[in-house]
JSON list of C-alpha atoms in Angstrom, two decimals:
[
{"chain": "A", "resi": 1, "resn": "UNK", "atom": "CA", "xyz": [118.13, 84.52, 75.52]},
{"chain": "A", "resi": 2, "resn": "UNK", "atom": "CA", "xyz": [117.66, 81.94, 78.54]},
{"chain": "A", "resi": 3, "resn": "UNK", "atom": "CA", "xyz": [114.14, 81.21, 79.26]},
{"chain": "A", "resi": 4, "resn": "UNK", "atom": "CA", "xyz": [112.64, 79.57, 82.14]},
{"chain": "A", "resi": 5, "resn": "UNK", "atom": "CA", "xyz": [109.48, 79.44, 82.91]},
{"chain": "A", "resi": 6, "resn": "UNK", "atom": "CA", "xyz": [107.52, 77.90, 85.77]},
{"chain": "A", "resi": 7, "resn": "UNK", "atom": "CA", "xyz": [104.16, 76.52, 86.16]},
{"chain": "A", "resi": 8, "resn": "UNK", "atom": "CA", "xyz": [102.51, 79.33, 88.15]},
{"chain": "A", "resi": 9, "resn": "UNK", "atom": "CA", "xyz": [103.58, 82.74, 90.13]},
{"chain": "A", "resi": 10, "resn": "UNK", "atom": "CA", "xyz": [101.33, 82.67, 93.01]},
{"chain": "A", "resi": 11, "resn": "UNK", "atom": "CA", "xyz": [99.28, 79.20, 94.50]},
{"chain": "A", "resi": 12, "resn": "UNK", "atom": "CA", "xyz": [97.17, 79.04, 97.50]},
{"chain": "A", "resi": 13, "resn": "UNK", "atom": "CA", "xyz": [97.64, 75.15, 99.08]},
{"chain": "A", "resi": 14, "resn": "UNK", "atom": "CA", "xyz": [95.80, 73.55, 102.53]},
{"chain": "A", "resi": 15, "resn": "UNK", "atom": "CA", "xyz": [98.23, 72.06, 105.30]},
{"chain": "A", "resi": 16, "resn": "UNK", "atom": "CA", "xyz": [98.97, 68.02, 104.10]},
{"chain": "A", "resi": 17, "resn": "UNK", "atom": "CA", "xyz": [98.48, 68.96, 100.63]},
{"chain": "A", "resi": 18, "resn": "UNK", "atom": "CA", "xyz": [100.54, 66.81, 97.97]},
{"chain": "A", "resi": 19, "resn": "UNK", "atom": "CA", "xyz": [102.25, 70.05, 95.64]},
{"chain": "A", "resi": 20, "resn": "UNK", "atom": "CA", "xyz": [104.29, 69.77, 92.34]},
{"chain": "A", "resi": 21, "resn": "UNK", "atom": "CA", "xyz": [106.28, 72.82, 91.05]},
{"chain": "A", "resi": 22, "resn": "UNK", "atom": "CA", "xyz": [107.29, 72.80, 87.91]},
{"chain": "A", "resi": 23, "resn": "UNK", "atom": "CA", "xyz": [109.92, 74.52, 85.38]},
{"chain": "A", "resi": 24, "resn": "UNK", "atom": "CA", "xyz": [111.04, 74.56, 82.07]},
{"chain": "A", "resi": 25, "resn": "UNK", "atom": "CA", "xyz": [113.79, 76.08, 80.66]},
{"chain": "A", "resi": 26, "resn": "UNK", "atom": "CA", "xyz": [114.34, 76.20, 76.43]},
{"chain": "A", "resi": 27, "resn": "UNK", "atom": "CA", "xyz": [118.00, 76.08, 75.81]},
{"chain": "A", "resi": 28, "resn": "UNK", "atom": "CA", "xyz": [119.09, 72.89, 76.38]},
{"chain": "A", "resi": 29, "resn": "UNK", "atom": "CA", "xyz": [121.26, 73.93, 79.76]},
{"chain": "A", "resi": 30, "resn": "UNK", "atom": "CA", "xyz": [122.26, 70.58, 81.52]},
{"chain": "A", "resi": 31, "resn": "UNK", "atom": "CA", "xyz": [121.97, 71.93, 85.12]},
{"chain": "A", "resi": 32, "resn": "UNK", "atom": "CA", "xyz": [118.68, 72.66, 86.78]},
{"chain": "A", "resi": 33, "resn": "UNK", "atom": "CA", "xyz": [118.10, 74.00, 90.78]},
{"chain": "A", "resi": 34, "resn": "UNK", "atom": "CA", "xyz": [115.31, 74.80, 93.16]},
{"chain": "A", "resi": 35, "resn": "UNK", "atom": "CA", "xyz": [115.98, 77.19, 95.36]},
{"chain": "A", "resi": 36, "resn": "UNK", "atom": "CA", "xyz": [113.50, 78.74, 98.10]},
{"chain": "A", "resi": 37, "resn": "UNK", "atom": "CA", "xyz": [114.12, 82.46, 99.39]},
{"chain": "A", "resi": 38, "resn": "UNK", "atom": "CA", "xyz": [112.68, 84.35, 102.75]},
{"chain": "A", "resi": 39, "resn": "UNK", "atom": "CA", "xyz": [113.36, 87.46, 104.11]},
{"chain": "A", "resi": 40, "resn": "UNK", "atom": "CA", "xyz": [116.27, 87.48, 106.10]},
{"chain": "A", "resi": 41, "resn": "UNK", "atom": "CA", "xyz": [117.60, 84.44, 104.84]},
{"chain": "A", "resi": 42, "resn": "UNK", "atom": "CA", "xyz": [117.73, 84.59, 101.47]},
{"chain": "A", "resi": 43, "resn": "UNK", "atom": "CA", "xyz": [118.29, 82.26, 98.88]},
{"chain": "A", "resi": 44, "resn": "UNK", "atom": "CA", "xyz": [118.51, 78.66, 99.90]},
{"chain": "A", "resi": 45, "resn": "UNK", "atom": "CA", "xyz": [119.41, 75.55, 97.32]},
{"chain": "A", "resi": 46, "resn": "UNK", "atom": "CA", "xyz": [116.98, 73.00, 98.15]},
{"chain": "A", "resi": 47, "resn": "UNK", "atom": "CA", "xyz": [117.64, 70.12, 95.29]},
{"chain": "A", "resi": 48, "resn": "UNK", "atom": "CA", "xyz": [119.48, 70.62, 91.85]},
{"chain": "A", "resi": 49, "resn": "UNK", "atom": "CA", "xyz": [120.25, 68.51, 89.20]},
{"chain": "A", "resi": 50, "resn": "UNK", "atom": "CA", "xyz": [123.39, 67.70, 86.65]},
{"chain": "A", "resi": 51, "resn": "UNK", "atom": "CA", "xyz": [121.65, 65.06, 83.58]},
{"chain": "A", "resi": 52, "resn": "UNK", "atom": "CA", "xyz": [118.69, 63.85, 82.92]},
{"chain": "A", "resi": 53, "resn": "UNK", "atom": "CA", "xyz": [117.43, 61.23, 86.00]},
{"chain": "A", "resi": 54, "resn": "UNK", "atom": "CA", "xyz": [119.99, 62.30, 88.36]},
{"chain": "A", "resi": 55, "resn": "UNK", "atom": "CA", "xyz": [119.50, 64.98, 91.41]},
{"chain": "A", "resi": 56, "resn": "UNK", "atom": "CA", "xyz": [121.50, 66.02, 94.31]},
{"chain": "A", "resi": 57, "resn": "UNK", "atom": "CA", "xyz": [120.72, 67.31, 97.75]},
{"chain": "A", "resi": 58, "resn": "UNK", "atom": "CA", "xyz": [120.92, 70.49, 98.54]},
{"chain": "A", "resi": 59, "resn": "UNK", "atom": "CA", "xyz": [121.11, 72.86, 101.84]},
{"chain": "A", "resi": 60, "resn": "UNK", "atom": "CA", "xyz": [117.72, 72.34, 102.66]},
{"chain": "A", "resi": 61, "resn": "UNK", "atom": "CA", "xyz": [116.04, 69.12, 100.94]},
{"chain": "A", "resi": 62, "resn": "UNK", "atom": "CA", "xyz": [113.74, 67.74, 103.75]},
{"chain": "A", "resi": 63, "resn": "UNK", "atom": "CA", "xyz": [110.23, 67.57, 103.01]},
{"chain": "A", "resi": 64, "resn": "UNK", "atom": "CA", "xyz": [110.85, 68.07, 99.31]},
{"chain": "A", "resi": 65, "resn": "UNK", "atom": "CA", "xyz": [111.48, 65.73, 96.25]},
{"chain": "A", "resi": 66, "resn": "UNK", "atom": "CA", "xyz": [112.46, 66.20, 92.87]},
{"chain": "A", "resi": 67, "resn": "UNK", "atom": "CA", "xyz": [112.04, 64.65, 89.77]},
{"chain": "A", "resi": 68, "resn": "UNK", "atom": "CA", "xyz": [113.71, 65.20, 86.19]},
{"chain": "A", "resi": 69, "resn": "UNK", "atom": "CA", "xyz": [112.42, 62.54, 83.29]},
{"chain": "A", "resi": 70, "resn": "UNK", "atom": "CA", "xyz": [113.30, 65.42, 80.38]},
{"chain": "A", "resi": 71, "resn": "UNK", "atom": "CA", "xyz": [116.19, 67.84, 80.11]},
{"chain": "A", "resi": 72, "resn": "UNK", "atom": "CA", "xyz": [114.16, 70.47, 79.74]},
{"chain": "A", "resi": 73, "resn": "UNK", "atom": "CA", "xyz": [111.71, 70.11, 82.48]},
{"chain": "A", "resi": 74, "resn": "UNK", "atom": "CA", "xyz": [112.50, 70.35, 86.52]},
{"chain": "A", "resi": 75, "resn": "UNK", "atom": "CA", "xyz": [110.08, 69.23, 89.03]},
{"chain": "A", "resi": 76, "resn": "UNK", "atom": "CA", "xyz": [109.86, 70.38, 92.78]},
{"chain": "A", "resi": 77, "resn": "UNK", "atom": "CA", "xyz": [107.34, 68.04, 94.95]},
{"chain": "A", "resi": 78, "resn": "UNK", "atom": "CA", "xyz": [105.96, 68.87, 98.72]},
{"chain": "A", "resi": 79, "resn": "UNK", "atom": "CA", "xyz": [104.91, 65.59, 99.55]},
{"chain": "A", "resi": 80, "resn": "UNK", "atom": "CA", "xyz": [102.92, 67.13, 102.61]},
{"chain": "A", "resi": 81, "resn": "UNK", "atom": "CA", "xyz": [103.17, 70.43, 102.57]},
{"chain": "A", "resi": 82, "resn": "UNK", "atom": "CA", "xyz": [103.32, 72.88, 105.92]},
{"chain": "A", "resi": 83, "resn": "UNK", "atom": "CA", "xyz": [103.24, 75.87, 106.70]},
{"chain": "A", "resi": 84, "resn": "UNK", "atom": "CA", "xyz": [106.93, 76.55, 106.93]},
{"chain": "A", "resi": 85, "resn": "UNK", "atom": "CA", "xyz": [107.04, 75.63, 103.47]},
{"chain": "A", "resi": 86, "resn": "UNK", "atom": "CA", "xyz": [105.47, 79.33, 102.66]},
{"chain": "A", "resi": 87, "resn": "UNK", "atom": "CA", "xyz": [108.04, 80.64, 100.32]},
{"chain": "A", "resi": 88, "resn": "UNK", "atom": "CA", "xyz": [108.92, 81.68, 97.01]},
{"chain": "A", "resi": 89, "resn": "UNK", "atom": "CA", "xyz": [110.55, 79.17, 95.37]},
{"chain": "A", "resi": 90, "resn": "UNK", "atom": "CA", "xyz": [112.91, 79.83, 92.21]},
{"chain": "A", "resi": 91, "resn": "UNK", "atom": "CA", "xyz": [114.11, 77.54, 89.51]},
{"chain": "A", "resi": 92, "resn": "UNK", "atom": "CA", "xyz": [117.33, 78.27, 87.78]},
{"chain": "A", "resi": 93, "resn": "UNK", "atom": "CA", "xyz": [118.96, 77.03, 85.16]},
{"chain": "A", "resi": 94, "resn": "UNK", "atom": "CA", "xyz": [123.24, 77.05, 83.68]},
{"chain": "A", "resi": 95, "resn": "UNK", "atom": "CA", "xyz": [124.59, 75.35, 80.82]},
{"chain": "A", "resi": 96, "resn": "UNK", "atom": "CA", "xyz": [127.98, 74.07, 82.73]},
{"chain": "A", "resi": 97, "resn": "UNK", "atom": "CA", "xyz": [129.61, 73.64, 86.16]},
{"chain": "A", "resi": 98, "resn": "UNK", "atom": "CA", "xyz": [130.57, 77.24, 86.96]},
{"chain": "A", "resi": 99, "resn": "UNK", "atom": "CA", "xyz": [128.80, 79.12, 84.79]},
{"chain": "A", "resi": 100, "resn": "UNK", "atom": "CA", "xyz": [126.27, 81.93, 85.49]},
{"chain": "A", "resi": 101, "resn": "UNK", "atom": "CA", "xyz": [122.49, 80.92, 86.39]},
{"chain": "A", "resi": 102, "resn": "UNK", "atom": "CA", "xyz": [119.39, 82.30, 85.15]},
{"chain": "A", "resi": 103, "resn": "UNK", "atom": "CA", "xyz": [116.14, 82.38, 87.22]},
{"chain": "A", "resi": 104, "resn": "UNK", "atom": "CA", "xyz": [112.87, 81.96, 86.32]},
{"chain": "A", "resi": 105, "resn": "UNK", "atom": "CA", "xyz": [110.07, 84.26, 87.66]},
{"chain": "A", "resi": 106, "resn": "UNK", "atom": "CA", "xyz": [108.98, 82.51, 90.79]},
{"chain": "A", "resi": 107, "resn": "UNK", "atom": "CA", "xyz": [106.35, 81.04, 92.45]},
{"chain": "A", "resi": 108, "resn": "UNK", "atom": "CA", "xyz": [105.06, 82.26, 95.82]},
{"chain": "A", "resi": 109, "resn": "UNK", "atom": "CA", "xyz": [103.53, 79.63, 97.69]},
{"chain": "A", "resi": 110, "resn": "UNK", "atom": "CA", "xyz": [101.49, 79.83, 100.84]},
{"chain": "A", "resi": 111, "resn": "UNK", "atom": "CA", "xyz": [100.64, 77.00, 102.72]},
{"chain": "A", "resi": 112, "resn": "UNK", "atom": "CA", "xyz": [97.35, 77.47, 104.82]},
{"chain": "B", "resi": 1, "resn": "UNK", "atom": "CA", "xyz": [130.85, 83.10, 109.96]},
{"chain": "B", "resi": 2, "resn": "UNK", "atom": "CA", "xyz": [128.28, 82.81, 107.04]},
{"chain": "B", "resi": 3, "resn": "UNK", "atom": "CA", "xyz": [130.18, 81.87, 103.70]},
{"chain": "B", "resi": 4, "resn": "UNK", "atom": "CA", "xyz": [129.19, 85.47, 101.70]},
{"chain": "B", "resi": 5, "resn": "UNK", "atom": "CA", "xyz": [128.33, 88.38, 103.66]},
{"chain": "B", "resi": 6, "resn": "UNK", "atom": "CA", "xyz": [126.71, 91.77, 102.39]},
{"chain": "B", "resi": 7, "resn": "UNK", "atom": "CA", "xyz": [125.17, 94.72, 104.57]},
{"chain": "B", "resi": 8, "resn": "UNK", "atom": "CA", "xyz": [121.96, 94.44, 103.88]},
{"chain": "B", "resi": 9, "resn": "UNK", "atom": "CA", "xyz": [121.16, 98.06, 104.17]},
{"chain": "B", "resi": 10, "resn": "UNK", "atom": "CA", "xyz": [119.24, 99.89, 102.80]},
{"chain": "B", "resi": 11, "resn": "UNK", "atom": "CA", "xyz": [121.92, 101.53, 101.28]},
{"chain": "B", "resi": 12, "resn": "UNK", "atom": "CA", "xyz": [120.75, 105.56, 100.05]},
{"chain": "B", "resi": 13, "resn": "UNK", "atom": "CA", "xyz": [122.55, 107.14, 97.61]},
{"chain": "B", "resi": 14, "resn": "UNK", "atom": "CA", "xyz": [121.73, 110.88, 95.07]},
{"chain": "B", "resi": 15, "resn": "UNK", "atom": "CA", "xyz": [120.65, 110.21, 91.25]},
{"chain": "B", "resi": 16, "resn": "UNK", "atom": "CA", "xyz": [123.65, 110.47, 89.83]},
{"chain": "B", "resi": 17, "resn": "UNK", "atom": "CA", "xyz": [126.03, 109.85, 92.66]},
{"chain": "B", "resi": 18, "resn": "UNK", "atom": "CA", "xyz": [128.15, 106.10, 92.46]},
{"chain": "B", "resi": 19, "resn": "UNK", "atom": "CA", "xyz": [126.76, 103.59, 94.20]},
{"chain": "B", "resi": 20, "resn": "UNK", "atom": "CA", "xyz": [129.11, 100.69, 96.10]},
{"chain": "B", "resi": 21, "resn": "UNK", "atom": "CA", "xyz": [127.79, 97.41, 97.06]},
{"chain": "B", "resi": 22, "resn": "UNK", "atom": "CA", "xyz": [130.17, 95.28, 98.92]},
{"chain": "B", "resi": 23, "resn": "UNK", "atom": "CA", "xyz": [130.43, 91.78, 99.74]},
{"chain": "B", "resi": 24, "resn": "UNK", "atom": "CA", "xyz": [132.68, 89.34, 101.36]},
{"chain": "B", "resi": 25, "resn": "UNK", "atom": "CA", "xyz": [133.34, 85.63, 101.31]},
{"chain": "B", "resi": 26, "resn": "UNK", "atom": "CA", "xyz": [134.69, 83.27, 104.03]},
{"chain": "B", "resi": 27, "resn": "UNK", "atom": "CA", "xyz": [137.05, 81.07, 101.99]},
{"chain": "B", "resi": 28, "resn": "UNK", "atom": "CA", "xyz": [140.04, 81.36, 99.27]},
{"chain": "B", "resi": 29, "resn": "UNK", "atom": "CA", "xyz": [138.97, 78.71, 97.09]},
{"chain": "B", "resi": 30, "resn": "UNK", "atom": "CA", "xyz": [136.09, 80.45, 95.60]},
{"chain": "B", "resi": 31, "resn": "UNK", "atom": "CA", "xyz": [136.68, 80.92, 91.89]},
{"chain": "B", "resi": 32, "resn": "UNK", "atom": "CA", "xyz": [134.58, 82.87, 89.93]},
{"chain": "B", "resi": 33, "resn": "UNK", "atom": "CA", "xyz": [131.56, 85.73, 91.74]},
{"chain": "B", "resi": 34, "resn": "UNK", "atom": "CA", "xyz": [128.46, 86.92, 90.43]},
{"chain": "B", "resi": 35, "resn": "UNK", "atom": "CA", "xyz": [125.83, 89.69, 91.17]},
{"chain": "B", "resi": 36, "resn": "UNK", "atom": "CA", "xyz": [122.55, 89.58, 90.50]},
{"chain": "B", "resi": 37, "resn": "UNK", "atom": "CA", "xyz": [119.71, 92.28, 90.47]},
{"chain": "B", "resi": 38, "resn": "UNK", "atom": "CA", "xyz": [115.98, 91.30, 92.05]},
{"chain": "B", "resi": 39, "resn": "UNK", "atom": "CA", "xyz": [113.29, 94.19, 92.17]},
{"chain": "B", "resi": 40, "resn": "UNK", "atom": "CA", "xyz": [110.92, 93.53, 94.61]},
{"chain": "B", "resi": 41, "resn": "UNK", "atom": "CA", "xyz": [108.50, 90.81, 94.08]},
{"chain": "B", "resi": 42, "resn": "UNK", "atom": "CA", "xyz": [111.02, 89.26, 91.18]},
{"chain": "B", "resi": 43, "resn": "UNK", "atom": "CA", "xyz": [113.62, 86.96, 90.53]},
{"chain": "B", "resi": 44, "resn": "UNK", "atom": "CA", "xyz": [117.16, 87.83, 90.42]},
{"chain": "B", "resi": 45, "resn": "UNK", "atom": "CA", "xyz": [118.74, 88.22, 87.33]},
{"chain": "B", "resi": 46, "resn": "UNK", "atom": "CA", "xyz": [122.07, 88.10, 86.65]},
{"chain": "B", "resi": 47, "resn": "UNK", "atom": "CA", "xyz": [124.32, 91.59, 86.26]},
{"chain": "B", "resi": 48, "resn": "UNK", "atom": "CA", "xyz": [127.72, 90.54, 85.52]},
{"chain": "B", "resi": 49, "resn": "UNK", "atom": "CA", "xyz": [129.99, 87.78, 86.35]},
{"chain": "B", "resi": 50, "resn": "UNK", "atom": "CA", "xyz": [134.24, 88.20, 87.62]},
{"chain": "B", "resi": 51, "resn": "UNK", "atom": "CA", "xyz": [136.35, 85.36, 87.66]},
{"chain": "B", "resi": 52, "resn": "UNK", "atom": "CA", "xyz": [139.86, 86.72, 87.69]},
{"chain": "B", "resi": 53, "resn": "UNK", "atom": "CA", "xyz": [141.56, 89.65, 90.58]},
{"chain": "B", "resi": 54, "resn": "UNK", "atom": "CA", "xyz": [140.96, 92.99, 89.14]},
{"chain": "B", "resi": 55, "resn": "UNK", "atom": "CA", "xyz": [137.98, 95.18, 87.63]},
{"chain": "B", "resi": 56, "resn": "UNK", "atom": "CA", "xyz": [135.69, 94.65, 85.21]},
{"chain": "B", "resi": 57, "resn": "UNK", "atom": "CA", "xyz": [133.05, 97.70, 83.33]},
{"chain": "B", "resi": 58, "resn": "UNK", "atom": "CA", "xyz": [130.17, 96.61, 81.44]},
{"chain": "B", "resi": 59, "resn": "UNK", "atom": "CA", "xyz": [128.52, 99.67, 80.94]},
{"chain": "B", "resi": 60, "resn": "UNK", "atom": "CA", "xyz": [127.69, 101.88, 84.33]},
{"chain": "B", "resi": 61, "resn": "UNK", "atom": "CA", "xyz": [128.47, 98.18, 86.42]},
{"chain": "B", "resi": 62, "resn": "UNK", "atom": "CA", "xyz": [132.08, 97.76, 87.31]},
{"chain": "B", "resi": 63, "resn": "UNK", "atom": "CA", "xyz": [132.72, 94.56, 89.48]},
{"chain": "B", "resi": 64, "resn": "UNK", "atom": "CA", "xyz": [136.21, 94.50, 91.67]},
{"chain": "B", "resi": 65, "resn": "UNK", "atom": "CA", "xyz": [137.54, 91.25, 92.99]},
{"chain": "B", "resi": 66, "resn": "UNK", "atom": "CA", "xyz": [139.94, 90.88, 95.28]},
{"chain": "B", "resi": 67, "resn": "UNK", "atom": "CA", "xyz": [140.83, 86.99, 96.20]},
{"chain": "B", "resi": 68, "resn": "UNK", "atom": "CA", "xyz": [143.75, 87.56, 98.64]},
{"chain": "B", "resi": 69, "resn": "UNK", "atom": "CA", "xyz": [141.70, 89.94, 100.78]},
{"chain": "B", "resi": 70, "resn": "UNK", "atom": "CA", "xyz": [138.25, 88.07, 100.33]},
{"chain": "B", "resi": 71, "resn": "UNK", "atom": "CA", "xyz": [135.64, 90.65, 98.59]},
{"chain": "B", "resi": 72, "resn": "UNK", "atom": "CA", "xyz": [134.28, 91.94, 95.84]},
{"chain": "B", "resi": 73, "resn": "UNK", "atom": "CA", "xyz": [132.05, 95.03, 95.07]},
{"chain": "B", "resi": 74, "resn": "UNK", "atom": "CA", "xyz": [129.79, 96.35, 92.71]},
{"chain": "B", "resi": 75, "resn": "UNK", "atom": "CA", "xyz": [130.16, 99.74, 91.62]},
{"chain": "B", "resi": 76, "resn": "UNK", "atom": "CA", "xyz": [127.44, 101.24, 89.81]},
{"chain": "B", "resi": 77, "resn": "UNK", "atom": "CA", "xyz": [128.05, 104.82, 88.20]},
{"chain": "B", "resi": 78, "resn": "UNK", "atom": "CA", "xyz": [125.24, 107.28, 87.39]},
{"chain": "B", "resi": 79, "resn": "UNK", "atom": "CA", "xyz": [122.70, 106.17, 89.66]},
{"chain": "B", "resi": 80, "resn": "UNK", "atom": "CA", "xyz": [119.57, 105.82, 88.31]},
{"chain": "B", "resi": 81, "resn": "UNK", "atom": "CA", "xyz": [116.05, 105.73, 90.37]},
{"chain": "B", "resi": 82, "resn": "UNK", "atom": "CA", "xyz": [115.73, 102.33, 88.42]},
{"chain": "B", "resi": 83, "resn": "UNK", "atom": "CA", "xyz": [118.55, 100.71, 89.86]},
{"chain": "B", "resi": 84, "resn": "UNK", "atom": "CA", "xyz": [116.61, 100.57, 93.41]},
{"chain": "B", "resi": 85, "resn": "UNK", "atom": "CA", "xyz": [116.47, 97.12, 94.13]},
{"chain": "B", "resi": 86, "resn": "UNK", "atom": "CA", "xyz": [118.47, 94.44, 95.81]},
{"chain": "B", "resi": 87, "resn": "UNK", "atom": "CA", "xyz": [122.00, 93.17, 94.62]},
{"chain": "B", "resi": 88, "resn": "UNK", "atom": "CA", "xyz": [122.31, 89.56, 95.39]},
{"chain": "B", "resi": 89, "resn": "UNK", "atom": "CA", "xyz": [126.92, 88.48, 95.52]},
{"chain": "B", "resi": 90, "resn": "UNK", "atom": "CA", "xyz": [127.03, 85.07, 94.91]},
{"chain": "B", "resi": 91, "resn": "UNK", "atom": "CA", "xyz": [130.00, 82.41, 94.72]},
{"chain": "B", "resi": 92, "resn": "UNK", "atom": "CA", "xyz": [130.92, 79.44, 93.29]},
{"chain": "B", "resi": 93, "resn": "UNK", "atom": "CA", "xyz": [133.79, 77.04, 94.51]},
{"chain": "B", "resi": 94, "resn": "UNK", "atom": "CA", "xyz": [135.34, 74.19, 92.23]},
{"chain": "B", "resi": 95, "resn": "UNK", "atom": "CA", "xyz": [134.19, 70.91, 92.36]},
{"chain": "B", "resi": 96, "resn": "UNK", "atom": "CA", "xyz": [130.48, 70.99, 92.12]},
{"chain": "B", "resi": 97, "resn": "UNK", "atom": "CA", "xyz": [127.93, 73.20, 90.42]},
{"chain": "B", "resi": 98, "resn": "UNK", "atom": "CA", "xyz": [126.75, 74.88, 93.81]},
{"chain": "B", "resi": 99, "resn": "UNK", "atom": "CA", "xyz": [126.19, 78.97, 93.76]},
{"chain": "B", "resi": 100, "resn": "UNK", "atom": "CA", "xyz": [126.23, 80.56, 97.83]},
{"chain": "B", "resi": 101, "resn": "UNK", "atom": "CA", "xyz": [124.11, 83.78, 97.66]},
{"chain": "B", "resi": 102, "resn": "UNK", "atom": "CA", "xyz": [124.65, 86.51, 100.00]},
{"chain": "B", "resi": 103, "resn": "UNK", "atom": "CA", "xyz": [121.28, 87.50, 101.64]},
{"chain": "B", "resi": 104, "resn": "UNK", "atom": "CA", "xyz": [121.32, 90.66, 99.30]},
{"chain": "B", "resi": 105, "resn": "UNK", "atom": "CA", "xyz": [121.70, 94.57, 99.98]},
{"chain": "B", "resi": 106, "resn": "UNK", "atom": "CA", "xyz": [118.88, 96.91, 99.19]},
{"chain": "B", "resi": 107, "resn": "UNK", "atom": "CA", "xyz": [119.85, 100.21, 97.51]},
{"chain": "B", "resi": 108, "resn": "UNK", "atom": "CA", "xyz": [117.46, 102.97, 96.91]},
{"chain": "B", "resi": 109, "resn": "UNK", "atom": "CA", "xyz": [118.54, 105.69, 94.42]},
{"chain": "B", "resi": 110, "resn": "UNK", "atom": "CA", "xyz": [116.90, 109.00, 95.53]},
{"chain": "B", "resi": 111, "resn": "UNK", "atom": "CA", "xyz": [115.92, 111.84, 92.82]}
]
């Protein structure tokens, strides 16, 4: 089975705030996404990433950055995070272009 | 038009009775379709996929495509109280490794 983990389900962070997000998934899947979802609106693909090093925009990529030194291991960054960045945010992993993803368990963020 | 559409419901149906989700895309080049399950408070997780026109069963799930008329549905025999939740359609079109979700339909199975 697919695991993916990420670093925390719930964190509490202050306007301006510099935030890192991280996942990990265990079986060695090349392609790794963040998404964010909100009521209404649903889920959103933020930044995602093909290899090792390399990352591509998504629908919704200002005010976030990514970073991916490891196969294994996705990072989201807030920079400066806001309020509007309340959210859960979900990474998800898939072993080719086309294939199924699989989530991890979230982390709800609220920005104060 | 948004690219994948669902009702979002809440859609009420017996124990027992068959459930149908439905959801419809905007384009003909998407290729392969996928529904996902998220309880409240969880991620999604993935149901079954359908790549080619037609039905496929896995158990009580049977996914329907049809490309020339644009949707595809989730049937789910036998409700169950435990299938309440929300059923996320998603697509993928060629050409990159992008998934468009639907903004989900909530079904509540009632005893």
């Amino acid at each position: 089975d697919v695991k993916v983990t990420q670093s925390s389900r719930y964190l509490v962070k202050r306007t301006g705030e510099k935030v890192f997000l991280e996942c990990v998934q265990d079986m060695d899947h090349e392609n790794m996404f963040w998404y964010r979802q909100d009521p209404g609106l649903g889920l959103r693909l933020i930044y995602f990433s093909y290899d090792v090093k390399m990352k591509e925009k998504g629908d919704i990529p200002e005010g976030y950055s990514v970073s991916r030194e490891k196969k294994e291991r996705f990072s989201l960054i807030l920079e400066s995070a806001s309020t509007n960045q309340t959210s859960m945010y979900l990474c998800a992993t898939s072993s080719g272009s086309g294939n199924e993803q699989f989530f991890g368990p979230g982390t709800r963020l609220t920005v104060l | 038009q948004k690219e994948v559409e669902q009702n979002s419901g809440p859609l009420s149906v017996p124990e027992g009775a068959i459930a149908s989700l439905n959801c419809t895309y905007s384009d003909r080049v998407s290729q392969s379709f996928f529904w996902y399950r998220q309880y409240s408070g969880k991620s999604p997780e993935l149901i079954m996929s359908i790549y080619s026109n037609g039905d496929k069963e896995d158990g009580r799930f049977t996914a329907q495509l049809n490309k020339a008329s644009q949707y595809v549905s989730l049937l789910i025999r036998d409700s169950q109280p435990s299938d309440s939740a929300t059923y996320l359609c998603a697509r993928f079109t060629g050409g990159g490794n992008k998934l468009t979700f639907g903004t989900g339909t909530q079904l509540k199975v009632e005893l």
